[in-house]
PDB file of C-alpha atoms and ligand atoms in Angstrom:
ATOM      1  CA  MET A   1     114.706  67.551 104.070  1.00  0.00           C
ATOM      2  CA  ALA A   2     117.804  69.400 104.863  1.00  0.00           C
ATOM      3  CA  GLY A   3     117.544  72.769 106.883  1.00  0.00           C
ATOM      4  CA  ARG A   4     118.269  74.674 109.359  1.00  0.00           C
ATOM      5  CA  VAL A   5     115.287  73.895 111.176  1.00  0.00           C
ATOM      6  CA  ALA A   6     115.002  70.227 110.066  1.00  0.00           C
ATOM      7  CA  GLY A   7     113.578  68.117 111.766  1.00  0.00           C
ATOM      8  CA  LYS A   8     111.516  70.402 113.738  1.00  0.00           C
ATOM      9  CA  VAL A   9     108.095  71.501 114.277  1.00  0.00           C
ATOM     10  CA  ALA A  10     106.648  74.940 114.073  1.00  0.00           C
ATOM     11  CA  LEU A  11     103.712  76.731 115.364  1.00  0.00           C
ATOM     12  CA  VAL A  12     103.215  80.460 113.514  1.00  0.00           C
ATOM     13  CA  SER A  13      99.951  82.137 114.711  1.00  0.00           C
ATOM     14  CA  GLY A  14      98.942  84.864 112.564  1.00  0.00           C
ATOM     15  CA  ALA A  15     100.468  82.529 110.124  1.00  0.00           C
ATOM     16  CA  ALA A  16      97.433  83.514 106.889  1.00  0.00           C
ATOM     17  CA  SER A  17      99.230  87.068 106.353  1.00  0.00           C
ATOM     18  CA  GLY A  18     102.322  89.817 106.809  1.00  0.00           C
ATOM     19  CA  LEU A  19     104.884  88.447 108.463  1.00  0.00           C
ATOM     20  CA  GLY A  20     104.017  84.817 110.529  1.00  0.00           C
ATOM     21  CA  LYS A  21     102.984  83.677 107.061  1.00  0.00           C
ATOM     22  CA  ALA A  22     106.477  84.955 105.920  1.00  0.00           C
ATOM     23  CA  THR A  23     108.082  82.776 108.670  1.00  0.00           C
ATOM     24  CA  ALA A  24     105.583  80.151 108.231  1.00  0.00           C
ATOM     25  CA  GLU A  25     107.061  79.464 104.646  1.00  0.00           C
ATOM     26  CA  ARG A  26     110.862  80.312 106.021  1.00  0.00           C
ATOM     27  CA  LEU A  27     110.649  77.247 108.666  1.00  0.00           C
ATOM     28  CA  ALA A  28     109.065  75.011 105.896  1.00  0.00           C
ATOM     29  CA  GLU A  29     112.098  76.004 104.032  1.00  0.00           C
ATOM     30  CA  GLU A  30     114.325  75.050 106.392  1.00  0.00           C
ATOM     31  CA  GLY A  31     113.166  71.943 106.676  1.00  0.00           C
ATOM     32  CA  ALA A  32     110.341  72.444 109.071  1.00  0.00           C
ATOM     33  CA  ALA A  33     106.584  70.709 109.693  1.00  0.00           C
ATOM     34  CA  VAL A  34     104.129  73.600 110.345  1.00  0.00           C
ATOM     35  CA  ALA A  35     100.988  74.852 111.245  1.00  0.00           C
ATOM     36  CA  ILE A  36      99.661  77.191 110.530  1.00  0.00           C
ATOM     37  CA  GLY A  37      97.599  79.037 113.256  1.00  0.00           C
ATOM     38  CA  ASP A  38      95.029  82.063 112.156  1.00  0.00           C
ATOM     39  CA  ILE A  39      91.384  83.368 112.983  1.00  0.00           C
ATOM     40  CA  ARG A  40      90.875  83.401 109.390  1.00  0.00           C
ATOM     41  CA  LEU A  41      90.712  79.696 108.286  1.00  0.00           C
ATOM     42  CA  GLU A  42      90.728  79.550 104.249  1.00  0.00           C
ATOM     43  CA  PRO A  43      93.824  81.700 103.801  1.00  0.00           C
ATOM     44  CA  ALA A  44      95.776  79.908 106.343  1.00  0.00           C
ATOM     45  CA  GLU A  45      94.600  76.561 103.984  1.00  0.00           C
ATOM     46  CA  ALA A  46      95.482  78.491 101.078  1.00  0.00           C
ATOM     47  CA  ALA A  47      98.704  79.512 102.460  1.00  0.00           C
ATOM     48  CA  ALA A  48      99.256  75.682 103.948  1.00  0.00           C
ATOM     49  CA  ALA A  49      99.174  74.494 100.595  1.00  0.00           C
ATOM     50  CA  ALA A  50     101.265  76.623  98.948  1.00  0.00           C
ATOM     51  CA  ILE A  51     103.680  75.479 101.702  1.00  0.00           C
ATOM     52  CA  ARG A  52     102.847  71.964 100.293  1.00  0.00           C
ATOM     53  CA  ALA A  53     103.474  73.212  96.291  1.00  0.00           C
ATOM     54  CA  GLN A  54     106.703  73.701  97.327  1.00  0.00           C
ATOM     55  CA  GLY A  55     107.106  70.030  98.709  1.00  0.00           C
ATOM     56  CA  GLY A  56     107.400  71.535 102.523  1.00  0.00           C
ATOM     57  CA  ARG A  57     104.936  69.713 105.596  1.00  0.00           C
ATOM     58  CA  ALA A  58     102.320  72.500 106.515  1.00  0.00           C
ATOM     59  CA  ILE A  59      98.406  72.149 107.953  1.00  0.00           C
ATOM     60  CA  ALA A  60      96.448  75.219 108.533  1.00  0.00           C
ATOM     61  CA  LEU A  61      94.515  74.689 111.629  1.00  0.00           C
ATOM     62  CA  LYS A  62      91.925  77.642 113.123  1.00  0.00           C
ATOM     63  CA  LEU A  63      93.359  79.139 115.875  1.00  0.00           C
ATOM     64  CA  ASP A  64      91.847  82.718 117.636  1.00  0.00           C
ATOM     65  CA  VAL A  65      94.212  83.736 120.000  1.00  0.00           C
ATOM     66  CA  THR A  66      92.525  85.401 122.947  1.00  0.00           C
ATOM     67  CA  GLN A  67      90.461  81.943 123.348  1.00  0.00           C
ATOM     68  CA  GLU A  68      92.055  79.506 125.455  1.00  0.00           C
ATOM     69  CA  ALA A  69      90.153  76.304 124.488  1.00  0.00           C
ATOM     70  CA  ASP A  70      91.475  76.857 120.473  1.00  0.00           C
ATOM     71  CA  TRP A  71      95.165  77.031 122.436  1.00  0.00           C
ATOM     72  CA  VAL A  72      94.822  73.944 123.615  1.00  0.00           C
ATOM     73  CA  ALA A  73      93.202  71.734 120.727  1.00  0.00           C
ATOM     74  CA  ALA A  74      96.156  73.695 118.191  1.00  0.00           C
ATOM     75  CA  VAL A  75      98.871  72.256 119.990  1.00  0.00           C
ATOM     76  CA  ALA A  76      97.019  69.430 120.543  1.00  0.00           C
ATOM     77  CA  GLU A  77      96.815  68.783 116.765  1.00  0.00           C
ATOM     78  CA  ALA A  78     100.393  69.974 116.178  1.00  0.00           C
ATOM     79  CA  GLU A  79     101.675  66.993 118.449  1.00  0.00           C
ATOM     80  CA  THR A  80      98.548  64.341 117.075  1.00  0.00           C
ATOM     81  CA  ARG A  81     100.045  65.717 113.175  1.00  0.00           C
ATOM     82  CA  PHE A  82     103.204  66.236 112.710  1.00  0.00           C
ATOM     83  CA  GLY A  83     104.195  63.797 116.575  1.00  0.00           C
ATOM     84  CA  LYS A  84     105.797  66.969 118.855  1.00  0.00           C
ATOM     85  CA  LEU A  85     106.622  70.369 119.261  1.00  0.00           C
ATOM     86  CA  ASP A  86     109.629  72.529 119.195  1.00  0.00           C
ATOM     87  CA  VAL A  87     108.468  75.870 118.394  1.00  0.00           C
ATOM     88  CA  LEU A  88     105.953  77.993 118.962  1.00  0.00           C
ATOM     89  CA  VAL A  89     105.835  81.751 117.049  1.00  0.00           C
ATOM     90  CA  ASN A  90     103.448  84.059 118.940  1.00  0.00           C
ATOM     91  CA  ASN A  91     102.687  86.163 115.808  1.00  0.00           C
ATOM     92  CA  ALA A  92      98.917  87.017 115.725  1.00  0.00           C
ATOM     93  CA  GLY A  93      98.001  90.350 116.083  1.00  0.00           C
ATOM     94  CA  THR A  94      96.291  94.279 115.107  1.00  0.00           C
ATOM     95  CA  ALA A  95      96.856  97.256 116.262  1.00  0.00           C
ATOM     96  CA  ASP A  96      94.326 100.691 116.928  1.00  0.00           C
ATOM     97  CA  GLY A  97      94.469 103.532 115.916  1.00  0.00           C
ATOM     98  CA  HIS A  98      93.146 105.540 118.337  1.00  0.00           C
ATOM     99  CA  TRP A  99      93.907 108.959 120.412  1.00  0.00           C
ATOM    100  CA  ILE A 100      93.720 108.140 124.491  1.00  0.00           C
ATOM    101  CA  HIS A 101      90.149 110.745 124.259  1.00  0.00           C
ATOM    102  CA  LYS A 102      88.428 109.147 121.706  1.00  0.00           C
ATOM    103  CA  LEU A 103      90.678 105.318 122.886  1.00  0.00           C
ATOM    104  CA  SER A 104      87.356 103.192 124.470  1.00  0.00           C
ATOM    105  CA  LEU A 105      88.226 100.707 127.646  1.00  0.00           C
ATOM    106  CA  ALA A 106      86.354  98.104 125.195  1.00  0.00           C
ATOM    107  CA  GLU A 107      89.335  98.588 123.187  1.00  0.00           C
ATOM    108  CA  TRP A 108      91.952  98.980 125.356  1.00  0.00           C
ATOM    109  CA  ARG A 109      91.323  95.423 125.742  1.00  0.00           C
ATOM    110  CA  ARG A 110      90.347  93.824 122.623  1.00  0.00           C
ATOM    111  CA  VAL A 111      94.153  95.256 121.177  1.00  0.00           C
ATOM    112  CA  HIS A 112      95.524  93.901 124.926  1.00  0.00           C
ATOM    113  CA  ALA A 113      93.445  90.200 124.775  1.00  0.00           C
ATOM    114  CA  ILE A 114      95.258  89.541 121.087  1.00  0.00           C
ATOM    115  CA  ASN A 115      98.731  91.237 121.576  1.00  0.00           C
ATOM    116  CA  LEU A 116      99.235  90.424 124.686  1.00  0.00           C
ATOM    117  CA  ASP A 117      96.799  87.461 126.968  1.00  0.00           C
ATOM    118  CA  GLY A 118      96.952  85.767 122.854  1.00  0.00           C
ATOM    119  CA  VAL A 119     100.765  85.587 123.873  1.00  0.00           C
ATOM    120  CA  PHE A 120     100.480  84.498 127.394  1.00  0.00           C
ATOM    121  CA  LEU A 121      98.639  81.290 126.559  1.00  0.00           C
ATOM    122  CA  GLY A 122     100.526  80.397 123.207  1.00  0.00           C
ATOM    123  CA  LEU A 123     103.669  80.494 125.698  1.00  0.00           C
ATOM    124  CA  LYS A 124     101.865  78.904 128.244  1.00  0.00           C
ATOM    125  CA  TYR A 125     100.487  76.174 125.775  1.00  0.00           C
ATOM    126  CA  GLY A 126     103.219  75.615 123.821  1.00  0.00           C
ATOM    127  CA  ALA A 127     105.465  75.448 126.761  1.00  0.00           C
ATOM    128  CA  GLU A 128     103.819  72.719 128.643  1.00  0.00           C
ATOM    129  CA  ALA A 129     104.343  71.134 124.526  1.00  0.00           C
ATOM    130  CA  MET A 130     108.067  71.742 124.529  1.00  0.00           C
ATOM    131  CA  LYS A 131     108.720  69.938 127.612  1.00  0.00           C
ATOM    132  CA  ARG A 132     106.769  66.841 126.228  1.00  0.00           C
ATOM    133  CA  ALA A 133     109.338  67.082 123.664  1.00  0.00           C
ATOM    134  CA  GLY A 134     112.837  67.844 126.056  1.00  0.00           C
ATOM    135  CA  GLY A 135     112.608  71.509 124.985  1.00  0.00           C
ATOM    136  CA  GLY A 136     111.664  74.135 122.401  1.00  0.00           C
ATOM    137  CA  SER A 137     112.176  77.535 121.136  1.00  0.00           C
ATOM    138  CA  ILE A 138     109.257  80.149 122.080  1.00  0.00           C
ATOM    139  CA  VAL A 139     109.557  83.910 120.209  1.00  0.00           C
ATOM    140  CA  ASN A 140     107.124  85.890 121.138  1.00  0.00           C
ATOM    141  CA  ILE A 141     106.735  88.888 118.257  1.00  0.00           C
ATOM    142  CA  SER A 142     106.870  92.149 120.144  1.00  0.00           C
ATOM    143  CA  SER A 143     106.940  95.471 118.296  1.00  0.00           C
ATOM    144  CA  VAL A 144     110.181  98.731 118.298  1.00  0.00           C
ATOM    145  CA  ALA A 145     106.848 100.252 119.345  1.00  0.00           C
ATOM    146  CA  GLY A 146     106.499  97.706 122.790  1.00  0.00           C
ATOM    147  CA  LEU A 147     110.581  99.264 123.420  1.00  0.00           C
ATOM    148  CA  VAL A 148     109.891 103.463 122.190  1.00  0.00           C
ATOM    149  CA  GLY A 149     106.831 105.255 122.246  1.00  0.00           C
ATOM    150  CA  ILE A 150     104.676 106.061 119.044  1.00  0.00           C
ATOM    151  CA  ALA A 151     102.381 109.010 118.955  1.00  0.00           C
ATOM    152  CA  GLU A 152      99.116 108.994 117.248  1.00  0.00           C
ATOM    153  CA  GLY A 153      97.266 106.969 118.483  1.00  0.00           C
ATOM    154  CA  ALA A 154      99.063 103.709 119.667  1.00  0.00           C
ATOM    155  CA  THR A 155      98.470 103.490 122.998  1.00  0.00           C
ATOM    156  CA  ALA A 156      97.257 100.372 123.079  1.00  0.00           C
ATOM    157  CA  TYR A 157      99.338  98.912 121.173  1.00  0.00           C
ATOM    158  CA  CYS A 158     102.799 100.157 122.946  1.00  0.00           C
ATOM    159  CA  ALA A 159     101.238  99.141 126.167  1.00  0.00           C
ATOM    160  CA  SER A 160     100.616  95.778 125.171  1.00  0.00           C
ATOM    161  CA  LYS A 161     103.576  95.404 122.943  1.00  0.00           C
ATOM    162  CA  GLY A 162     106.066  96.813 126.380  1.00  0.00           C
ATOM    163  CA  GLY A 163     104.616  94.044 128.342  1.00  0.00           C
ATOM    164  CA  VAL A 164     105.680  91.105 125.651  1.00  0.00           C
ATOM    165  CA  THR A 165     109.211  92.882 125.841  1.00  0.00           C
ATOM    166  CA  MET A 166     108.691  92.176 129.254  1.00  0.00           C
ATOM    167  CA  LEU A 167     106.113  89.276 129.319  1.00  0.00           C
ATOM    168  CA  THR A 168     109.089  87.742 127.065  1.00  0.00           C
ATOM    169  CA  LYS A 169     112.400  88.060 129.948  1.00  0.00           C
ATOM    170  CA  ALA A 170     109.979  86.573 132.275  1.00  0.00           C
ATOM    171  CA  ALA A 171     109.103  83.384 130.987  1.00  0.00           C
ATOM    172  CA  ALA A 172     112.816  83.165 129.298  1.00  0.00           C
ATOM    173  CA  LEU A 173     113.767  83.730 133.565  1.00  0.00           C
ATOM    174  CA  GLU A 174     111.884  81.702 135.139  1.00  0.00           C
ATOM    175  CA  MET A 175     112.016  78.439 132.084  1.00  0.00           C
ATOM    176  CA  ALA A 176     115.169  78.556 132.771  1.00  0.00           C
ATOM    177  CA  LEU A 177     115.031  78.617 136.713  1.00  0.00           C
ATOM    178  CA  LEU A 178     113.121  75.298 135.983  1.00  0.00           C
ATOM    179  CA  LYS A 179     115.142  73.467 133.886  1.00  0.00           C
ATOM    180  CA  THR A 180     112.758  72.499 131.110  1.00  0.00           C
ATOM    181  CA  GLY A 181     115.280  73.186 127.973  1.00  0.00           C
ATOM    182  CA  VAL A 182     111.916  75.750 127.102  1.00  0.00           C
ATOM    183  CA  ARG A 183     113.853  79.293 125.016  1.00  0.00           C
ATOM    184  CA  VAL A 184     112.104  82.483 125.062  1.00  0.00           C
ATOM    185  CA  ASN A 185     112.940  85.216 123.215  1.00  0.00           C
ATOM    186  CA  SER A 186     110.956  88.060 121.684  1.00  0.00           C
ATOM    187  CA  VAL A 187     110.946  89.430 117.441  1.00  0.00           C
ATOM    188  CA  HIS A 188     111.325  93.497 117.307  1.00  0.00           C
ATOM    189  CA  PRO A 189     110.177  94.820 113.879  1.00  0.00           C
ATOM    190  CA  GLY A 190     110.182  98.466 112.540  1.00  0.00           C
ATOM    191  CA  TYR A 191     108.408  99.308 110.017  1.00  0.00           C
ATOM    192  CA  MET A 192     107.550  96.611 107.578  1.00  0.00           C
ATOM    193  CA  ARG A 193     105.817  96.350 104.624  1.00  0.00           C
ATOM    194  CA  THR A 194     102.444  93.947 105.099  1.00  0.00           C
ATOM    195  CA  PRO A 195      98.875  93.895 105.204  1.00  0.00           C
ATOM    196  CA  MET A 196      98.713  95.139 108.606  1.00  0.00           C
ATOM    197  CA  LEU A 197     100.933  98.923 108.107  1.00  0.00           C
ATOM    198  CA  GLU A 198      99.000  99.385 104.409  1.00  0.00           C
ATOM    199  CA  ALA A 199      95.682  99.838 106.894  1.00  0.00           C
ATOM    200  CA  VAL A 200      97.630 101.699 108.925  1.00  0.00           C
ATOM    201  CA  ILE A 201      98.709 104.173 106.384  1.00  0.00           C
ATOM    202  CA  GLU A 202      95.191 103.631 104.999  1.00  0.00           C
ATOM    203  CA  ALA A 203      93.980 105.216 107.623  1.00  0.00           C
ATOM    204  CA  TYR A 204      95.258 108.725 107.544  1.00  0.00           C
ATOM    205  CA  ARG A 205      94.009 111.319 106.753  1.00  0.00           C
ATOM    206  CA  ASP A 206      96.561 111.849 103.943  1.00  0.00           C
ATOM    207  CA  PRO A 207      97.780 108.677 103.153  1.00  0.00           C
ATOM    208  CA  ALA A 208     100.437 109.291 101.242  1.00  0.00           C
ATOM    209  CA  GLU A 209     102.258 111.659 103.404  1.00  0.00           C
ATOM    210  CA  ALA A 210     101.888 109.569 106.106  1.00  0.00           C
ATOM    211  CA  ARG A 211     103.420 106.964 103.975  1.00  0.00           C
ATOM    212  CA  ALA A 212     106.667 109.167 103.036  1.00  0.00           C
ATOM    213  CA  ARG A 213     106.896 110.551 106.300  1.00  0.00           C
ATOM    214  CA  LEU A 214     106.734 107.251 107.911  1.00  0.00           C
ATOM    215  CA  GLU A 215     109.013 105.683 105.614  1.00  0.00           C
ATOM    216  CA  ALA A 216     111.265 108.256 107.170  1.00  0.00           C
ATOM    217  CA  ALA A 217     111.598 107.307 110.626  1.00  0.00           C
ATOM    218  CA  GLU A 218     113.050 104.342 109.315  1.00  0.00           C
ATOM    219  CA  PRO A 219     117.057 104.892 108.963  1.00  0.00           C
ATOM    220  CA  LEU A 220     117.592 102.608 106.234  1.00  0.00           C
ATOM    221  CA  GLY A 221     114.680 104.662 104.107  1.00  0.00           C
ATOM    222  CA  ARG A 222     112.463 101.712 103.252  1.00  0.00           C
ATOM    223  CA  PHE A 223     110.066  99.541 104.710  1.00  0.00           C
ATOM    224  CA  GLY A 224     112.165  96.123 105.897  1.00  0.00           C
ATOM    225  CA  GLU A 225     109.682  93.278 103.688  1.00  0.00           C
ATOM    226  CA  PRO A 226     108.495  90.313 106.367  1.00  0.00           C
ATOM    227  CA  ARG A 227     111.405  87.962 104.937  1.00  0.00           C
ATOM    228  CA  ASP A 228     113.787  89.954 107.105  1.00  0.00           C
ATOM    229  CA  ILE A 229     111.571  88.785 109.974  1.00  0.00           C
ATOM    230  CA  ALA A 230     110.974  85.311 109.076  1.00  0.00           C
ATOM    231  CA  ASN A 231     114.937  85.338 108.961  1.00  0.00           C
ATOM    232  CA  ALA A 232     115.314  86.815 112.477  1.00  0.00           C
ATOM    233  CA  VAL A 233     113.216  83.462 113.693  1.00  0.00           C
ATOM    234  CA  LEU A 234     114.522  81.574 112.007  1.00  0.00           C
ATOM    235  CA  TYR A 235     117.773  81.993 114.000  1.00  0.00           C
ATOM    236  CA  LEU A 236     116.259  81.749 117.310  1.00  0.00           C
ATOM    237  CA  ALA A 237     114.503  78.596 116.249  1.00  0.00           C
ATOM    238  CA  SER A 238     116.610  77.112 114.924  1.00  0.00           C
ATOM    239  CA  ASP A 239     119.842  75.200 116.843  1.00  0.00           C
ATOM    240  CA  GLU A 240     122.104  77.639 116.112  1.00  0.00           C
ATOM    241  CA  SER A 241     120.236  80.098 118.491  1.00  0.00           C
ATOM    242  CA  ALA A 242     120.787  77.212 122.020  1.00  0.00           C
ATOM    243  CA  PHE A 243     122.201  80.183 123.795  1.00  0.00           C
ATOM    244  CA  VAL A 244     120.337  83.009 123.000  1.00  0.00           C
ATOM    245  CA  THR A 245     117.332  83.333 125.330  1.00  0.00           C
ATOM    246  CA  GLY A 246     114.986  86.437 126.964  1.00  0.00           C
ATOM    247  CA  ALA A 247     116.556  88.432 124.154  1.00  0.00           C
ATOM    248  CA  GLN A 248     115.358  91.302 122.137  1.00  0.00           C
ATOM    249  CA  MET A 249     115.880  91.087 118.747  1.00  0.00           C
ATOM    250  CA  VAL A 250     115.365  93.370 116.623  1.00  0.00           C
ATOM    251  CA  VAL A 251     114.764  94.197 113.544  1.00  0.00           C
ATOM    252  CA  ASP A 252     114.043  97.455 112.778  1.00  0.00           C
ATOM    253  CA  GLY A 253     116.234  99.153 109.453  1.00  0.00           C
ATOM    254  CA  GLY A 254     118.130 101.177 112.338  1.00  0.00           C
ATOM    255  CA  PHE A 255     114.723 102.921 113.751  1.00  0.00           C
ATOM    256  CA  TYR A 256     115.694 102.052 117.915  1.00  0.00           C
ATOM    257  CA  ALA A 257     119.055 103.037 117.150  1.00  0.00           C
ATOM    258  CA  ARG A 258     117.962 106.493 117.268  1.00  0.00           C
TER     259      ARG A 258
HETATM  260  N1  NAD B   1     103.178  95.398 109.796  1.00  0.00           N
HETATM  261  C1  NAD B   1     104.511  95.973 110.368  1.00  0.00           C
HETATM  262  O1  NAD B   1     105.005  97.168 110.624  1.00  0.00           O
HETATM  263  C2  NAD B   1     104.404  95.582 112.384  1.00  0.00           C
HETATM  264  C3  NAD B   1     105.847  96.321 113.502  1.00  0.00           C
HETATM  265  C4  NAD B   1     105.596  95.590 113.876  1.00  0.00           C
HETATM  266  C5  NAD B   1     104.959  94.172 114.584  1.00  0.00           C
HETATM  267  N2  NAD B   1     103.829  93.942 113.811  1.00  0.00           N
HETATM  268  C6  NAD B   1     103.599  92.785 114.203  1.00  0.00           C
HETATM  269  O2  NAD B   1     103.648  91.379 113.788  1.00  0.00           O
HETATM  270  C7  NAD B   1     102.932  90.651 113.633  1.00  0.00           C
HETATM  271  C8  NAD B   1     102.403  90.293 112.458  1.00  0.00           C
HETATM  272  O3  NAD B   1     101.556  91.435 112.071  1.00  0.00           O
HETATM  273  P1  NAD B   1     101.569  91.984 109.964  1.00  0.00           P
HETATM  274  O4  NAD B   1     101.776  92.764 109.903  1.00  0.00           O
HETATM  275  O5  NAD B   1     102.202  90.941 109.327  1.00  0.00           O
HETATM  276  O6  NAD B   1      99.850  91.560 110.096  1.00  0.00           O
HETATM  277  P2  NAD B   1      98.867  91.640 109.582  1.00  0.00           P
HETATM  278  O7  NAD B   1      97.369  92.111 109.821  1.00  0.00           O
HETATM  279  O8  NAD B   1      99.740  91.435 108.164  1.00  0.00           O
HETATM  280  O9  NAD B   1      98.743  89.702 109.703  1.00  0.00           O
HETATM  281  C9  NAD B   1      98.378  89.226 111.287  1.00  0.00           C
HETATM  282  C10 NAD B   1      97.835  87.846 111.219  1.00  0.00           C
HETATM  283  O10 NAD B   1      97.014  87.944 112.576  1.00  0.00           O
HETATM  284  C11 NAD B   1      95.813  86.985 112.727  1.00  0.00           C
HETATM  285  N3  NAD B   1      95.008  87.888 114.006  1.00  0.00           N
HETATM  286  C12 NAD B   1      94.174  88.764 113.354  1.00  0.00           C
HETATM  287  N4  NAD B   1      94.137  88.474 115.419  1.00  0.00           N
HETATM  288  C13 NAD B   1      93.839  86.775 115.570  1.00  0.00           C
HETATM  289  C14 NAD B   1      92.899  86.640 116.615  1.00  0.00           C
HETATM  290  N5  NAD B   1      92.283  86.268 117.796  1.00  0.00           N
HETATM  291  N6  NAD B   1      93.866  84.939 116.115  1.00  0.00           N
HETATM  292  C15 NAD B   1      94.730  84.301 115.533  1.00  0.00           C
HETATM  293  N7  NAD B   1      94.744  85.306 114.392  1.00  0.00           N
HETATM  294  C16 NAD B   1      94.627  86.876 114.668  1.00  0.00           C
HETATM  295  C17 NAD B   1      95.421  87.693 110.732  1.00  0.00           C
HETATM  296  O11 NAD B   1      93.556  87.356 110.948  1.00  0.00           O
HETATM  297  C18 NAD B   1      95.795  88.199 109.904  1.00  0.00           C
HETATM  298  O12 NAD B   1      96.339  86.809 109.568  1.00  0.00           O
HETATM  299  C19 NAD B   1     101.597  91.424 114.670  1.00  0.00           C
HETATM  300  O13 NAD B   1     101.773  90.778 115.648  1.00  0.00           O
HETATM  301  C20 NAD B   1     102.489  93.262 114.562  1.00  0.00           C
HETATM  302  O14 NAD B   1     102.194  94.205 115.538  1.00  0.00           O
HETATM  303  C21 NAD B   1     104.177  94.374 112.886  1.00  0.00           C
END
């Protein structure tokens, strides 16, 4: 199949839903074979089947990003099924909704285990596979909340996403220094129309007011669509971005420009 990532093999974490699902679809449209990793296997299988129905190549993998053994198995499965790994999108994430005075240490750790430890483990095992393939591209999904503070119960989320921002830069420099051929970049979505954002909005006492306020916080006046992120990831996954590493690509309707 021809396309901007033709011949490449990609693993996308958290790809049963939202931004990860759109990214897996977009990469497959442009010719990549895609492994859809998610803690929820059933919707991951459905996402893979939908890609296959469109003529793409996709498999589903049970992957809890907090579990080291799951990463070892997922990377091995992608290599076994498709021969190598060229692209890893560390997308799986969770949002917390607790103000500091109500945020337990257990909840703080849960958010960091998924949003930050999960990215570290993906980087570690994904990069090893890419070294075997002669290089590759790792894209970490951070957030605008990894660049600026957000009030209203997002402290653990901001801290974990800020960690992803800096982990990306340090890893990019290390991969370059070691001449691995592996590039590492981060993508920073603004408010995107996904099940995660819907859950955040519904958790407000007045969801209609919250929806209008969050939408108004976007200078372009609307929430982003999952495909907006998928297109950014596609560029970073492809050889079009061969000289791009350690970069933070902000895709946020202008939120961070204020
Ligand atoms: N939606 C937004 O407005 C927005 C904004 C900025 C950043 N992000 C980030 O984008 C990424 C995707 O978010 P989304 O909005 O598509 O969310 P989503 O809730 O729609 O999808 C997240 C997916 O991750 C999976 N997941 C959760 N925990 C997991 C685990 N431990 N292991 C493997 N998979 C797991 C879920 O099953 C789900 O399929 C997240 O990292 C999120 O923080 C989202």
